[in-house]
Short mmCIF file of C-alpha atoms in Angstrom, two decimals:
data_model
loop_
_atom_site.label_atom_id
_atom_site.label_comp_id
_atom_site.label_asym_id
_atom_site.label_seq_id
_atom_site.Cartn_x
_atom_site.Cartn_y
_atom_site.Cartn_z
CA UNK A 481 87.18 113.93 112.12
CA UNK A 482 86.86 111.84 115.33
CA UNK A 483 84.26 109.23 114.50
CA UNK A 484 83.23 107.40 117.12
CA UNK A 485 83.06 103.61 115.88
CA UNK A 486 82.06 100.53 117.97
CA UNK A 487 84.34 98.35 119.48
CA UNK A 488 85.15 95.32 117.26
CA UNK A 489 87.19 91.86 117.83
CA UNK A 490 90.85 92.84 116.99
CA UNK A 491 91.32 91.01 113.68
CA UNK A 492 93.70 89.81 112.13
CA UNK A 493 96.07 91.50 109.71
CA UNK A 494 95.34 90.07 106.81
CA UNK A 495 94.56 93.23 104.24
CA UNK A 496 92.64 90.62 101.31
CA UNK A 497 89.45 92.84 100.33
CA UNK A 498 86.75 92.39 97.62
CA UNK A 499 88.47 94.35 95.58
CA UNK A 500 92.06 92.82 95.34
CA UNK A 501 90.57 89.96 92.50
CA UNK A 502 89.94 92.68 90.55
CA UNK A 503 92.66 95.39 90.99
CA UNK A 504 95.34 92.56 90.37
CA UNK A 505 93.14 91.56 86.83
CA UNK A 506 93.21 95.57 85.81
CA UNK A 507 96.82 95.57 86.81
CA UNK A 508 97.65 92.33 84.51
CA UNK A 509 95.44 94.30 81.64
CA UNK A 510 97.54 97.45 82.29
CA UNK A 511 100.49 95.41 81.65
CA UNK A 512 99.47 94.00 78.16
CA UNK A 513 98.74 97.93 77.19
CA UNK A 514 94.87 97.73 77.63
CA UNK A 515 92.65 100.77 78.67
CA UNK A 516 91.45 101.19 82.28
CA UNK A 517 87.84 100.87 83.32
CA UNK A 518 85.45 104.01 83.00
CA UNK A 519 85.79 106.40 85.78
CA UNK A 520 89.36 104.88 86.34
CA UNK A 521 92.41 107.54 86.07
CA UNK A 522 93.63 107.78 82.41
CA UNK A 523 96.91 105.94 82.23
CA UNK A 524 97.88 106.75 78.30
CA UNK A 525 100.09 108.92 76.85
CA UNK A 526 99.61 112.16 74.92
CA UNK A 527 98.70 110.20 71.90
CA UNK A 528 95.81 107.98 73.74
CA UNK A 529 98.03 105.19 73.35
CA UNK A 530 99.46 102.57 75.99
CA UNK A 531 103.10 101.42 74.76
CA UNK A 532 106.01 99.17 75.91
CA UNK A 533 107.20 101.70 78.30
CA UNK A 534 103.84 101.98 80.21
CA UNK A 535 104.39 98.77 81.67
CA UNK A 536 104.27 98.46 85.24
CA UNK A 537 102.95 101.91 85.87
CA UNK A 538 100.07 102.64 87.69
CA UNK A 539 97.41 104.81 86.23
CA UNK A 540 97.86 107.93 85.21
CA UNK A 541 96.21 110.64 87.28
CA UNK A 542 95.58 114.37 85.90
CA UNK A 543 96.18 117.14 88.31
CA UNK A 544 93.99 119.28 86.34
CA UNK A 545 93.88 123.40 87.36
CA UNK A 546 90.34 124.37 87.45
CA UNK A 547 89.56 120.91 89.61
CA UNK A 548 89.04 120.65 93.35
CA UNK A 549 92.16 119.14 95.90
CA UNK A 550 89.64 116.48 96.81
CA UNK A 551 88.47 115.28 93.15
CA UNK A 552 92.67 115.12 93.09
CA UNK A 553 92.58 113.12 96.34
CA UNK A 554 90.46 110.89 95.47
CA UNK A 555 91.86 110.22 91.78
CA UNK A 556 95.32 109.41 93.56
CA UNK A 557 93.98 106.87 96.72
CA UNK A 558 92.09 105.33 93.68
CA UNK A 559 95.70 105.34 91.58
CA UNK A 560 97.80 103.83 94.55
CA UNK A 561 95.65 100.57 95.10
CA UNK A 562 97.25 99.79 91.92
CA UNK A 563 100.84 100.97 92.21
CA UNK A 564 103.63 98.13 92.17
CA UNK A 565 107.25 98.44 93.60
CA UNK A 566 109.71 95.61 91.88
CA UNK A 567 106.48 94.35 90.14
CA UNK A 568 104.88 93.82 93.09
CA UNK A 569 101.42 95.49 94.43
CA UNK A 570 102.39 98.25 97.33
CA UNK A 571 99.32 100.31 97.74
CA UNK A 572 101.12 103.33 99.40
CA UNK A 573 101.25 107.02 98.34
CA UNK A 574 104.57 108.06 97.12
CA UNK A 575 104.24 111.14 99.58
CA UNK A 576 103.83 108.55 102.60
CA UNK A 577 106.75 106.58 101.70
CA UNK A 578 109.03 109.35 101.51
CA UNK A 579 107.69 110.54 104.83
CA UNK A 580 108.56 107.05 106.19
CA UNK A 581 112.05 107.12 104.50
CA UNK A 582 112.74 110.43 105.93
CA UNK A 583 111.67 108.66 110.04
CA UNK A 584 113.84 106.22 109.69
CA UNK A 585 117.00 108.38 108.65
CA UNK A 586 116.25 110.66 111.58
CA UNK A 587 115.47 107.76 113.32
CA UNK A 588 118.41 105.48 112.45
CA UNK A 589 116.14 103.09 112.07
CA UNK A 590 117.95 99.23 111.91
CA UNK A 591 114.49 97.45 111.01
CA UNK A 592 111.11 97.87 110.22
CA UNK A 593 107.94 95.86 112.00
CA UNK A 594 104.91 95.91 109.32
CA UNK A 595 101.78 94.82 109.95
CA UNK A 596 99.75 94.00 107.42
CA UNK A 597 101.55 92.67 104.54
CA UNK A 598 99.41 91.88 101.61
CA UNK A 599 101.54 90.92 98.46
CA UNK A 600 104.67 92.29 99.86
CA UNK A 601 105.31 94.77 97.79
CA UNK A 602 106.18 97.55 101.09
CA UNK A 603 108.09 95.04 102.64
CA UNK A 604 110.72 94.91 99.57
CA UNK A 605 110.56 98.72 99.92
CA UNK A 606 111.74 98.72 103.51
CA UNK A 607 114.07 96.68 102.68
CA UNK A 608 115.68 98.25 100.27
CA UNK A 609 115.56 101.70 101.85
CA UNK A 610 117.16 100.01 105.28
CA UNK A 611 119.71 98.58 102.73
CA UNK A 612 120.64 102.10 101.94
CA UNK A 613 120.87 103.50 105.37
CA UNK A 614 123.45 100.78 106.16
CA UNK A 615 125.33 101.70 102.94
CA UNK A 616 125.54 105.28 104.24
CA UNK A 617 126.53 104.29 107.47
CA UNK A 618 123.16 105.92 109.39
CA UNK A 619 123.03 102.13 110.68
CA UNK A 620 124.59 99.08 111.22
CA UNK A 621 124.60 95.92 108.15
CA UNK A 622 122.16 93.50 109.81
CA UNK A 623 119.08 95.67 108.61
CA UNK A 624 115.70 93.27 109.02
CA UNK A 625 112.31 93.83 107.66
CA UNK A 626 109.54 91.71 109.79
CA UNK A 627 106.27 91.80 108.45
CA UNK A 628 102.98 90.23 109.96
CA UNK A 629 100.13 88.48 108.12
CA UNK A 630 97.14 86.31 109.03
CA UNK A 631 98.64 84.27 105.48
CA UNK A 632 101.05 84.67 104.36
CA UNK A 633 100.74 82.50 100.80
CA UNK A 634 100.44 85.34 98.44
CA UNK A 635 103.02 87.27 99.52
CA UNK A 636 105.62 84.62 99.85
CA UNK A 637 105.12 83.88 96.05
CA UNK A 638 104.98 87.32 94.90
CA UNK A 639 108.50 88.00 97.34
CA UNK A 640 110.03 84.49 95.84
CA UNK A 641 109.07 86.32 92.28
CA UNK A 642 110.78 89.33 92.82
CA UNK A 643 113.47 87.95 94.69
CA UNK A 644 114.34 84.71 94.92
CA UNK A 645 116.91 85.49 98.20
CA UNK A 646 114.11 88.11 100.15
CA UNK A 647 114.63 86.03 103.69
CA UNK A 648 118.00 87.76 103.92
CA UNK A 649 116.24 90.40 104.62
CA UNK A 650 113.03 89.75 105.37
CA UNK A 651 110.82 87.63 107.89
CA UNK A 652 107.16 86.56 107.35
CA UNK A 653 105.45 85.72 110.55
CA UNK A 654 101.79 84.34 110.26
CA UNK A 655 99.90 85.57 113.19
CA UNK A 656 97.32 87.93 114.54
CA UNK A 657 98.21 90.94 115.64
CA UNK A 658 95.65 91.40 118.33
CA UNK A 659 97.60 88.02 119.76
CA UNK A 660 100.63 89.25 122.46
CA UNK A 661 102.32 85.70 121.36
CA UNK A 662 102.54 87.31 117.55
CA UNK A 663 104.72 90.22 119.08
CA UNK A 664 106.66 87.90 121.08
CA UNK A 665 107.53 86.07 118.07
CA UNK A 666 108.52 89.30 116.00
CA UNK A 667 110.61 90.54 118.83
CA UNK A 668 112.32 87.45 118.48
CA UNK A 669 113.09 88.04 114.38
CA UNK A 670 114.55 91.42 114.87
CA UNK A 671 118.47 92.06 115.12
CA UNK A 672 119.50 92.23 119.12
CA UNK A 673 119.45 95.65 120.01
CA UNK A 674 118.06 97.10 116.79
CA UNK A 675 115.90 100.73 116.11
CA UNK A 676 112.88 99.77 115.02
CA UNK A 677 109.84 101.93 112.80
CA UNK A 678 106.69 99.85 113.38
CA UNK A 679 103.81 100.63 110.51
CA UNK A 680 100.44 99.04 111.19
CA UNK A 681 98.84 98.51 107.84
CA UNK A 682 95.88 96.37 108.70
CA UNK A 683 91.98 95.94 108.94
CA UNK A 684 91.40 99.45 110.52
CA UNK A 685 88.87 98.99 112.79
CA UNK A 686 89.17 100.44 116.51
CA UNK A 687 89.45 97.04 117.94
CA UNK A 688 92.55 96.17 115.52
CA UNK A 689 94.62 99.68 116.01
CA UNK A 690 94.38 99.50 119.58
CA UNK A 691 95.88 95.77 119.88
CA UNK A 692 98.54 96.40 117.24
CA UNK A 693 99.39 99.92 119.33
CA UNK A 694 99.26 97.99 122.71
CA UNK A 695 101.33 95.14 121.46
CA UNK A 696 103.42 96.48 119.12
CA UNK A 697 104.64 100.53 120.59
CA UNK A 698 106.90 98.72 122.95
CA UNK A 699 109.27 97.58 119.60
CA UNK A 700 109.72 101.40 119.35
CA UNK A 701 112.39 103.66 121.07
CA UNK A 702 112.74 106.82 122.30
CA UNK A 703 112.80 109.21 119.01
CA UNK A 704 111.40 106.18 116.81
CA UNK A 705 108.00 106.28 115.41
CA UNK A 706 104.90 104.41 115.12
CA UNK A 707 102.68 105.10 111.74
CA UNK A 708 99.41 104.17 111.97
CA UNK A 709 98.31 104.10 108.78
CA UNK A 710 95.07 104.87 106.73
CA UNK A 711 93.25 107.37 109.36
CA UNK A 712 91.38 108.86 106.39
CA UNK A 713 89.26 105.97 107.01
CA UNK A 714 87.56 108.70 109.32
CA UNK A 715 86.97 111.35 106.78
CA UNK A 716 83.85 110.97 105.04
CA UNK A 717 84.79 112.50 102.34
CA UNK A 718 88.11 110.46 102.20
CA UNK A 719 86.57 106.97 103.43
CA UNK A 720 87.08 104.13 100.80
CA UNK A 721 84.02 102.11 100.14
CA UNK A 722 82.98 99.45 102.63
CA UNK A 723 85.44 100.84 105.34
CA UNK A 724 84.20 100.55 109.13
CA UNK A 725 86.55 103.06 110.14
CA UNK A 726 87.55 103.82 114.49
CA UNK A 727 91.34 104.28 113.36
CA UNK A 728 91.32 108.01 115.03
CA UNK A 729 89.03 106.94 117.36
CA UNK A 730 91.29 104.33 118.55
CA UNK A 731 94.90 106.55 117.95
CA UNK A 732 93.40 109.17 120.16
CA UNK A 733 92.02 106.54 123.18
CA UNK A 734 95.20 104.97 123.36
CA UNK A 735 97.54 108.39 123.51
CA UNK A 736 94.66 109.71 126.34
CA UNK A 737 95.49 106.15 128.31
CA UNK A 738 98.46 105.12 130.07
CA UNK A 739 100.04 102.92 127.27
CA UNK A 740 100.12 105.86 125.10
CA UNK A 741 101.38 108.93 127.87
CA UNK A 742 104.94 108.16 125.88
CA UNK A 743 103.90 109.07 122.65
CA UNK A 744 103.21 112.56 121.04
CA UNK A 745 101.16 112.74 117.51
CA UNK A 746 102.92 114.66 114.63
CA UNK A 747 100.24 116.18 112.28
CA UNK A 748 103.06 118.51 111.41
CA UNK A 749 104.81 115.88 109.55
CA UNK A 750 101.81 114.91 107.13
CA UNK A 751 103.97 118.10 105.08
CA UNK A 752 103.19 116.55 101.50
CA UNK A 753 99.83 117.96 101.12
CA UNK A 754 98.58 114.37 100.49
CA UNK A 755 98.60 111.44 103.03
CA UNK A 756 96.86 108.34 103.83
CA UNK A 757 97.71 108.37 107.35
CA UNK A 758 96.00 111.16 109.40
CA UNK A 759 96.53 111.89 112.78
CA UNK A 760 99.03 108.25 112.36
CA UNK A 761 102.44 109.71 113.00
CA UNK A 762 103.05 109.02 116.39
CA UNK A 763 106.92 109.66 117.71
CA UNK A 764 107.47 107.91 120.97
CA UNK A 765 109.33 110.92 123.31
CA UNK A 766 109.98 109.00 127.23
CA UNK A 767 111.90 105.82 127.80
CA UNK A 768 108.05 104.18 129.09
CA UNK A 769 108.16 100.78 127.80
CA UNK A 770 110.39 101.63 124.94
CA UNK A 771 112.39 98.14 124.06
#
């Protein structure tokens, strides 16, 4: 599973791909009721028919019984490019998510650092989940989401969309994450004192997940967690199209080096069958260079 990939420039963490163009066209067809591409997931009803209450729902995927886990797999990575949260793009699996929400209960996680924010969608979600651990009590009301882009353009209009009043919540900071300024500057955003879950959702290449891991674990506390997200860029038979991969490579350098000694990797919490994020749950267990 360990490919070896070669060393590129940390880039930035801006997640636009060839592809976006044409997922967000599907995604308006889907929502005027018209039929998916061949060899896309069936999204229609029983009857074969897309109605009124299909809108906004990503494509439907069959789980069928005589079919193979990985023809499954690969039906749902396809499904959740085109997945929307508050009718904007997220491009997470459900089963991740919940995994996340479930980190930063234990956690008591007061904000979330995301790299990599694309349309914005995930950063609503974190939101809105940290809205509910403060509602609970799990953590105090100044709950922040601060999310990191290269540009930051589409997701400010898609955020504005949605919700006209996001910056009470959130923070979009322009930057690159292989930059130790662009962590300076998020530290800076986040509620004195807070717990923070730091995702890193960006170009995943080696070169990128070791500067987000080297400037961004620090942001993390003892029993918080780090996700590094979308290791199955390492399993050929998992690997989206056009995807350099050196995400494992990189997870497993850094927790072998000093910067990572802190850190232990949970495989035993990828426990919905499904996940995006292989070998990416990292919990950090010694003080180290915790914030």
């Amino acid at each position: 599973m360990d490919v070896e990939a070669p060393e590129e420039p940390a880039s930035r963490p801006d997640r636009t791909d060839q592809s976006d163009q044409s997922d967000q066209n599907q995604h308006d067809q889907n929502q005027h009721g018209q039929s998916d591409r061949p060899g896309r997931p069936d999204r229609s009803g029983p009857s074969g028919q897309s109605g009124p209450s299909d809108m906004g729902l990503p494509p439907r995927v069959a789980a069928e019984l005589d079919g193979t886990v990985r023809a499954y797999w690969r039906a749902r990575e396809r499904q959740h490019l085109r997945d929307v949260y508050a009718g904007v793009r997220i491009k997470k699996f459900p089963e991740d998510l919940r995994m996340m929400e479930h980190l930063m209960w234990l956690s008591r996680s007061q904000a979330v650092v995301e790299l990599g924010t694309h349309f914005g969608g995930s950063a609503l979600w974190f939101r809105d989940r940290l809205r509910t651990l403060a509602a609970y009590g799990r953590v105090p009301p100044g709950v922040r989401v601060v999310t990191v882009d290269l540009r930051q353009d589409k997701a400010r209009a898609a955020l504005s969309a949605a919700d006209p009043s996001y910056e009470d919540g959130i923070t979009l900071v322009e930057g690159d994450v292989a930059d130790p300024d662009t962590a300076l500057r998020v530290r800076a955003a986040l509620p004195a004192g807070a717990r923070c879950l730091v995702v890193e959702d960006t170009v995943h290449t080696y070169g990128t997940t070791t500067a987000a891991l080297r400037n961004f674990a620090p942001l993390v506390p003892v029993g918080g967690f780090f996700v590094v997200e979308d290791g199955i860029v390492d399993v050929p038979e998992l690997r989206p199209p056009g995807m350099p991969g050196g995400v494992l490579p990189a997870v497993r350098d850094w927790l072998a080096g000093p910067d990572g000694a802190d850190f232990r990797q949970r495989r035993d919490l990828e426990r919905y069958g499904l996940t995006c994020h292989i070998g990416g749950w990292l919990e950090r267990v010694r003080r180290g260079t915790a914030a």
